[in-house]
């Protein structure tokens, strides 16, 4: 299973650091939605879904968290702990986010608007769809 993690260009000087993200340059899709999670309680796991047609990039812009990715066949855990790292997640990938540090802010750039119809929230259904697509 291929994990795509971007290291965004950092612009730094004596004042501090800055990262700029532009669609189709740093982000490989049109960004239609941005959301972020913060104040996530210790021991909370979030996510537990896949998307039928959505691309996302996750950036832990403050603190750290872990993301479990599952393509139906294989699982990988990715740590996000740098504000210049972006984890790309495409369609048909089950994800769970956990181990949030108390100061964690997890920013998500998404290729489409929020649409509940695009979610696969049932793990068995996800496994069935993933197996069908593998053929
Ligand atoms: P939820 O899907 O439970 O988040 P997660 O998958 O990370 O556990 O979303 C929490 C609430 O926020 C839910 O009521 C739906 C709402 N929401 C939006 O209104 N827009 C969005 O873009 C997202 C991601 C969630």
PDB file of C-alpha atoms and ligand atoms in Angstrom:
ATOM      1  CA  UNK A   1       0.000   0.000   0.000  1.00  0.00           C
ATOM      2  CA  UNK A   2       1.454   3.297  -1.115  1.00  0.00           C
ATOM      3  CA  UNK A   3       1.304   6.175   1.341  1.00  0.00           C
ATOM      4  CA  UNK A   4       1.711   9.653  -0.137  1.00  0.00           C
ATOM      5  CA  UNK A   5       3.116  12.165   2.293  1.00  0.00           C
ATOM      6  CA  UNK A   6       4.061  15.612   1.082  1.00  0.00           C
ATOM      7  CA  UNK A   7       6.775  17.774   2.594  1.00  0.00           C
ATOM      8  CA  UNK A   8       5.553  21.272   1.798  1.00  0.00           C
ATOM      9  CA  UNK A   9       8.004  24.042   1.099  1.00  0.00           C
ATOM     10  CA  UNK A  10       8.826  25.977   4.239  1.00  0.00           C
ATOM     11  CA  UNK A  11       9.490  29.680   4.033  1.00  0.00           C
ATOM     12  CA  UNK A  12      11.487  30.618   7.073  1.00  0.00           C
ATOM     13  CA  UNK A  13      13.453  33.548   8.309  1.00  0.00           C
ATOM     14  CA  UNK A  14      14.426  35.032  11.636  1.00  0.00           C
ATOM     15  CA  UNK A  15      10.737  35.819  12.354  1.00  0.00           C
ATOM     16  CA  UNK A  16       9.597  32.217  12.084  1.00  0.00           C
ATOM     17  CA  UNK A  17       8.111  29.818   9.573  1.00  0.00           C
ATOM     18  CA  UNK A  18       5.371  29.958   6.954  1.00  0.00           C
ATOM     19  CA  UNK A  19       3.860  27.353   4.647  1.00  0.00           C
ATOM     20  CA  UNK A  20       1.712  28.346   1.657  1.00  0.00           C
ATOM     21  CA  UNK A  21      -0.517  25.835  -0.134  1.00  0.00           C
ATOM     22  CA  UNK A  22      -1.848  26.543  -3.621  1.00  0.00           C
ATOM     23  CA  UNK A  23      -4.234  24.287  -5.490  1.00  0.00           C
ATOM     24  CA  UNK A  24      -2.755  22.366  -8.422  1.00  0.00           C
ATOM     25  CA  UNK A  25       0.722  23.379  -7.234  1.00  0.00           C
ATOM     26  CA  UNK A  26       1.200  22.114  -3.679  1.00  0.00           C
ATOM     27  CA  UNK A  27      -2.236  20.441  -3.566  1.00  0.00           C
ATOM     28  CA  UNK A  28      -3.060  18.108  -6.496  1.00  0.00           C
ATOM     29  CA  UNK A  29      -6.764  19.033  -6.606  1.00  0.00           C
ATOM     30  CA  UNK A  30      -9.135  21.983  -6.429  1.00  0.00           C
ATOM     31  CA  UNK A  31      -9.723  22.743  -2.752  1.00  0.00           C
ATOM     32  CA  UNK A  32     -13.461  23.178  -2.221  1.00  0.00           C
ATOM     33  CA  UNK A  33     -13.536  22.728   1.550  1.00  0.00           C
ATOM     34  CA  UNK A  34     -11.263  23.229   4.531  1.00  0.00           C
ATOM     35  CA  UNK A  35     -12.069  21.968   8.009  1.00  0.00           C
ATOM     36  CA  UNK A  36     -10.092  21.350  11.152  1.00  0.00           C
ATOM     37  CA  UNK A  37     -10.338  19.420  14.387  1.00  0.00           C
ATOM     38  CA  UNK A  38      -9.045  20.737  17.684  1.00  0.00           C
ATOM     39  CA  UNK A  39      -9.622  20.158  21.398  1.00  0.00           C
ATOM     40  CA  UNK A  40      -9.906  16.470  20.567  1.00  0.00           C
ATOM     41  CA  UNK A  41     -10.194  14.588  23.831  1.00  0.00           C
ATOM     42  CA  UNK A  42      -7.480  12.135  24.852  1.00  0.00           C
ATOM     43  CA  UNK A  43      -8.292   8.550  23.844  1.00  0.00           C
ATOM     44  CA  UNK A  44     -10.811   9.698  21.222  1.00  0.00           C
ATOM     45  CA  UNK A  45     -10.699   7.965  17.842  1.00  0.00           C
ATOM     46  CA  UNK A  46     -12.388   9.808  14.949  1.00  0.00           C
ATOM     47  CA  UNK A  47     -13.066   9.101  11.323  1.00  0.00           C
ATOM     48  CA  UNK A  48     -14.136   5.462  10.910  1.00  0.00           C
ATOM     49  CA  UNK A  49     -15.194   5.976   7.317  1.00  0.00           C
ATOM     50  CA  UNK A  50     -14.071   5.968   3.701  1.00  0.00           C
ATOM     51  CA  UNK A  51     -15.188   8.192   0.832  1.00  0.00           C
ATOM     52  CA  UNK A  52     -16.526   7.134  -2.531  1.00  0.00           C
ATOM     53  CA  UNK A  53     -15.254  10.156  -4.407  1.00  0.00           C
ATOM     54  CA  UNK A  54     -13.141  12.587  -2.427  1.00  0.00           C
ATOM     55  CA  UNK A  55      -9.492  13.534  -2.210  1.00  0.00           C
ATOM     56  CA  UNK A  56      -8.098  14.975   0.992  1.00  0.00           C
ATOM     57  CA  UNK A  57      -4.846  16.200   2.459  1.00  0.00           C
ATOM     58  CA  UNK A  58      -4.423  16.088   6.226  1.00  0.00           C
ATOM     59  CA  UNK A  59      -1.993  18.446   7.922  1.00  0.00           C
ATOM     60  CA  UNK A  60      -1.452  18.420  11.669  1.00  0.00           C
ATOM     61  CA  UNK A  61      -0.618  22.120  11.840  1.00  0.00           C
ATOM     62  CA  UNK A  62      -0.143  22.027  15.616  1.00  0.00           C
ATOM     63  CA  UNK A  63       0.732  19.110  17.905  1.00  0.00           C
ATOM     64  CA  UNK A  64       0.544  15.563  16.637  1.00  0.00           C
ATOM     65  CA  UNK A  65      -1.806  12.698  15.868  1.00  0.00           C
ATOM     66  CA  UNK A  66      -1.843   9.324  14.163  1.00  0.00           C
ATOM     67  CA  UNK A  67      -3.827   8.216  11.145  1.00  0.00           C
ATOM     68  CA  UNK A  68      -4.637   4.587  10.435  1.00  0.00           C
ATOM     69  CA  UNK A  69      -5.170   3.944   6.733  1.00  0.00           C
ATOM     70  CA  UNK A  70      -6.806   0.727   5.568  1.00  0.00           C
ATOM     71  CA  UNK A  71      -7.370  -0.132   1.906  1.00  0.00           C
ATOM     72  CA  UNK A  72      -9.358  -3.256   2.774  1.00  0.00           C
ATOM     73  CA  UNK A  73      -6.328  -5.486   2.407  1.00  0.00           C
ATOM     74  CA  UNK A  74      -3.560  -3.733   4.262  1.00  0.00           C
ATOM     75  CA  UNK A  75      -3.311  -1.232   7.102  1.00  0.00           C
ATOM     76  CA  UNK A  76      -0.707   1.414   7.822  1.00  0.00           C
ATOM     77  CA  UNK A  77      -0.308   3.886  10.660  1.00  0.00           C
ATOM     78  CA  UNK A  78       1.095   7.296   9.792  1.00  0.00           C
ATOM     79  CA  UNK A  79       2.247   9.817  12.383  1.00  0.00           C
ATOM     80  CA  UNK A  80       1.596  13.463  11.622  1.00  0.00           C
ATOM     81  CA  UNK A  81       3.757  15.672  13.776  1.00  0.00           C
ATOM     82  CA  UNK A  82       5.127  18.435  11.568  1.00  0.00           C
ATOM     83  CA  UNK A  83       3.129  21.450  10.346  1.00  0.00           C
ATOM     84  CA  UNK A  84       4.756  21.150   6.903  1.00  0.00           C
ATOM     85  CA  UNK A  85       3.765  17.514   6.297  1.00  0.00           C
ATOM     86  CA  UNK A  86       0.627  16.595   4.371  1.00  0.00           C
ATOM     87  CA  UNK A  87      -0.914  13.137   4.128  1.00  0.00           C
ATOM     88  CA  UNK A  88      -2.797  12.539   0.878  1.00  0.00           C
ATOM     89  CA  UNK A  89      -5.839  10.272   1.103  1.00  0.00           C
ATOM     90  CA  UNK A  90      -7.849   9.316  -1.987  1.00  0.00           C
ATOM     91  CA  UNK A  91     -11.103   7.389  -2.500  1.00  0.00           C
ATOM     92  CA  UNK A  92     -11.874   4.043  -0.955  1.00  0.00           C
ATOM     93  CA  UNK A  93      -9.507   4.352   1.976  1.00  0.00           C
ATOM     94  CA  UNK A  94     -10.803   3.660   5.466  1.00  0.00           C
ATOM     95  CA  UNK A  95      -9.286   6.119   7.974  1.00  0.00           C
ATOM     96  CA  UNK A  96      -9.159   6.487  11.729  1.00  0.00           C
ATOM     97  CA  UNK A  97      -7.475   9.373  13.541  1.00  0.00           C
ATOM     98  CA  UNK A  98      -6.288   8.994  17.121  1.00  0.00           C
ATOM     99  CA  UNK A  99      -3.515   9.717  19.628  1.00  0.00           C
ATOM    100  CA  UNK A 100      -4.181  13.452  19.392  1.00  0.00           C
ATOM    101  CA  UNK A 101      -1.860  15.539  21.544  1.00  0.00           C
ATOM    102  CA  UNK A 102      -3.782  18.042  23.708  1.00  0.00           C
ATOM    103  CA  UNK A 103      -2.701  20.917  21.446  1.00  0.00           C
ATOM    104  CA  UNK A 104      -3.371  19.099  18.150  1.00  0.00           C
ATOM    105  CA  UNK A 105      -5.045  20.957  15.298  1.00  0.00           C
ATOM    106  CA  UNK A 106      -5.700  18.667  12.356  1.00  0.00           C
ATOM    107  CA  UNK A 107      -6.423  20.624   9.179  1.00  0.00           C
ATOM    108  CA  UNK A 108      -8.085  18.890   6.235  1.00  0.00           C
ATOM    109  CA  UNK A 109      -8.159  20.167   2.652  1.00  0.00           C
ATOM    110  CA  UNK A 110     -10.871  18.445   0.634  1.00  0.00           C
ATOM    111  CA  UNK A 111     -11.674  18.288  -3.070  1.00  0.00           C
ATOM    112  CA  UNK A 112     -15.430  18.609  -2.596  1.00  0.00           C
ATOM    113  CA  UNK A 113     -18.155  19.996  -0.374  1.00  0.00           C
ATOM    114  CA  UNK A 114     -19.496  18.058   2.568  1.00  0.00           C
ATOM    115  CA  UNK A 115     -21.845  15.348   1.340  1.00  0.00           C
ATOM    116  CA  UNK A 116     -23.039  12.611   3.659  1.00  0.00           C
ATOM    117  CA  UNK A 117     -23.924  10.470   0.596  1.00  0.00           C
ATOM    118  CA  UNK A 118     -20.225  10.223  -0.205  1.00  0.00           C
ATOM    119  CA  UNK A 119     -19.418   8.493   3.097  1.00  0.00           C
ATOM    120  CA  UNK A 120     -19.020   4.755   3.618  1.00  0.00           C
ATOM    121  CA  UNK A 121     -19.424   4.429   7.376  1.00  0.00           C
ATOM    122  CA  UNK A 122     -19.989   0.689   7.610  1.00  0.00           C
ATOM    123  CA  UNK A 123     -16.699  -1.228   7.747  1.00  0.00           C
ATOM    124  CA  UNK A 124     -18.152  -4.446   6.267  1.00  0.00           C
ATOM    125  CA  UNK A 125     -19.627  -2.474   3.363  1.00  0.00           C
ATOM    126  CA  UNK A 126     -16.255  -0.796   2.861  1.00  0.00           C
ATOM    127  CA  UNK A 127     -14.516  -4.198   2.775  1.00  0.00           C
ATOM    128  CA  UNK A 128     -17.058  -5.490   0.214  1.00  0.00           C
ATOM    129  CA  UNK A 129     -16.638  -2.436  -2.047  1.00  0.00           C
ATOM    130  CA  UNK A 130     -12.830  -2.589  -1.786  1.00  0.00           C
ATOM    131  CA  UNK A 131     -12.804  -6.321  -2.640  1.00  0.00           C
ATOM    132  CA  UNK A 132     -15.133  -5.736  -5.625  1.00  0.00           C
ATOM    133  CA  UNK A 133     -12.866  -2.971  -6.955  1.00  0.00           C
ATOM    134  CA  UNK A 134      -9.793  -5.201  -6.629  1.00  0.00           C
ATOM    135  CA  UNK A 135     -11.729  -7.671  -8.771  1.00  0.00           C
TER     136      UNK A 135
HETATM  137  P1  LIG B   1     -17.825  13.579  11.632  1.00  0.00           P
HETATM  138  O1  LIG B   1     -18.096  13.072  10.251  1.00  0.00           O
HETATM  139  O2  LIG B   1     -18.422  12.833  12.771  1.00  0.00           O
HETATM  140  O3  LIG B   1     -16.261  13.718  11.852  1.00  0.00           O
HETATM  141  P2  LIG B   1     -15.165  12.541  11.864  1.00  0.00           P
HETATM  142  O4  LIG B   1     -15.412  11.715  10.641  1.00  0.00           O
HETATM  143  O5  LIG B   1     -13.859  13.233  11.812  1.00  0.00           O
HETATM  144  O6  LIG B   1     -15.331  11.763  13.131  1.00  0.00           O
HETATM  145  O7  LIG B   1     -18.295  15.105  11.688  1.00  0.00           O
HETATM  146  C1  LIG B   1     -18.670  15.745  12.878  1.00  0.00           C
HETATM  147  C2  LIG B   1     -19.811  16.722  12.598  1.00  0.00           C
HETATM  148  O8  LIG B   1     -19.381  17.774  11.744  1.00  0.00           O
HETATM  149  C3  LIG B   1     -21.004  16.061  11.931  1.00  0.00           C
HETATM  150  O9  LIG B   1     -22.171  16.580  12.530  1.00  0.00           O
HETATM  151  C4  LIG B   1     -20.919  16.509  10.498  1.00  0.00           C
HETATM  152  C5  LIG B   1     -20.210  17.843  10.594  1.00  0.00           C
HETATM  153  N1  LIG B   1     -19.369  18.165   9.432  1.00  0.00           N
HETATM  154  C6  LIG B   1     -19.746  19.199   8.579  1.00  0.00           C
HETATM  155  O10 LIG B   1     -20.794  19.841   8.767  1.00  0.00           O
HETATM  156  N2  LIG B   1     -18.947  19.496   7.520  1.00  0.00           N
HETATM  157  C7  LIG B   1     -17.799  18.824   7.272  1.00  0.00           C
HETATM  158  O11 LIG B   1     -17.083  19.152   6.297  1.00  0.00           O
HETATM  159  C8  LIG B   1     -17.424  17.739   8.149  1.00  0.00           C
HETATM  160  C9  LIG B   1     -16.156  16.953   7.900  1.00  0.00           C
HETATM  161  C10 LIG B   1     -18.236  17.457   9.212  1.00  0.00           C
END
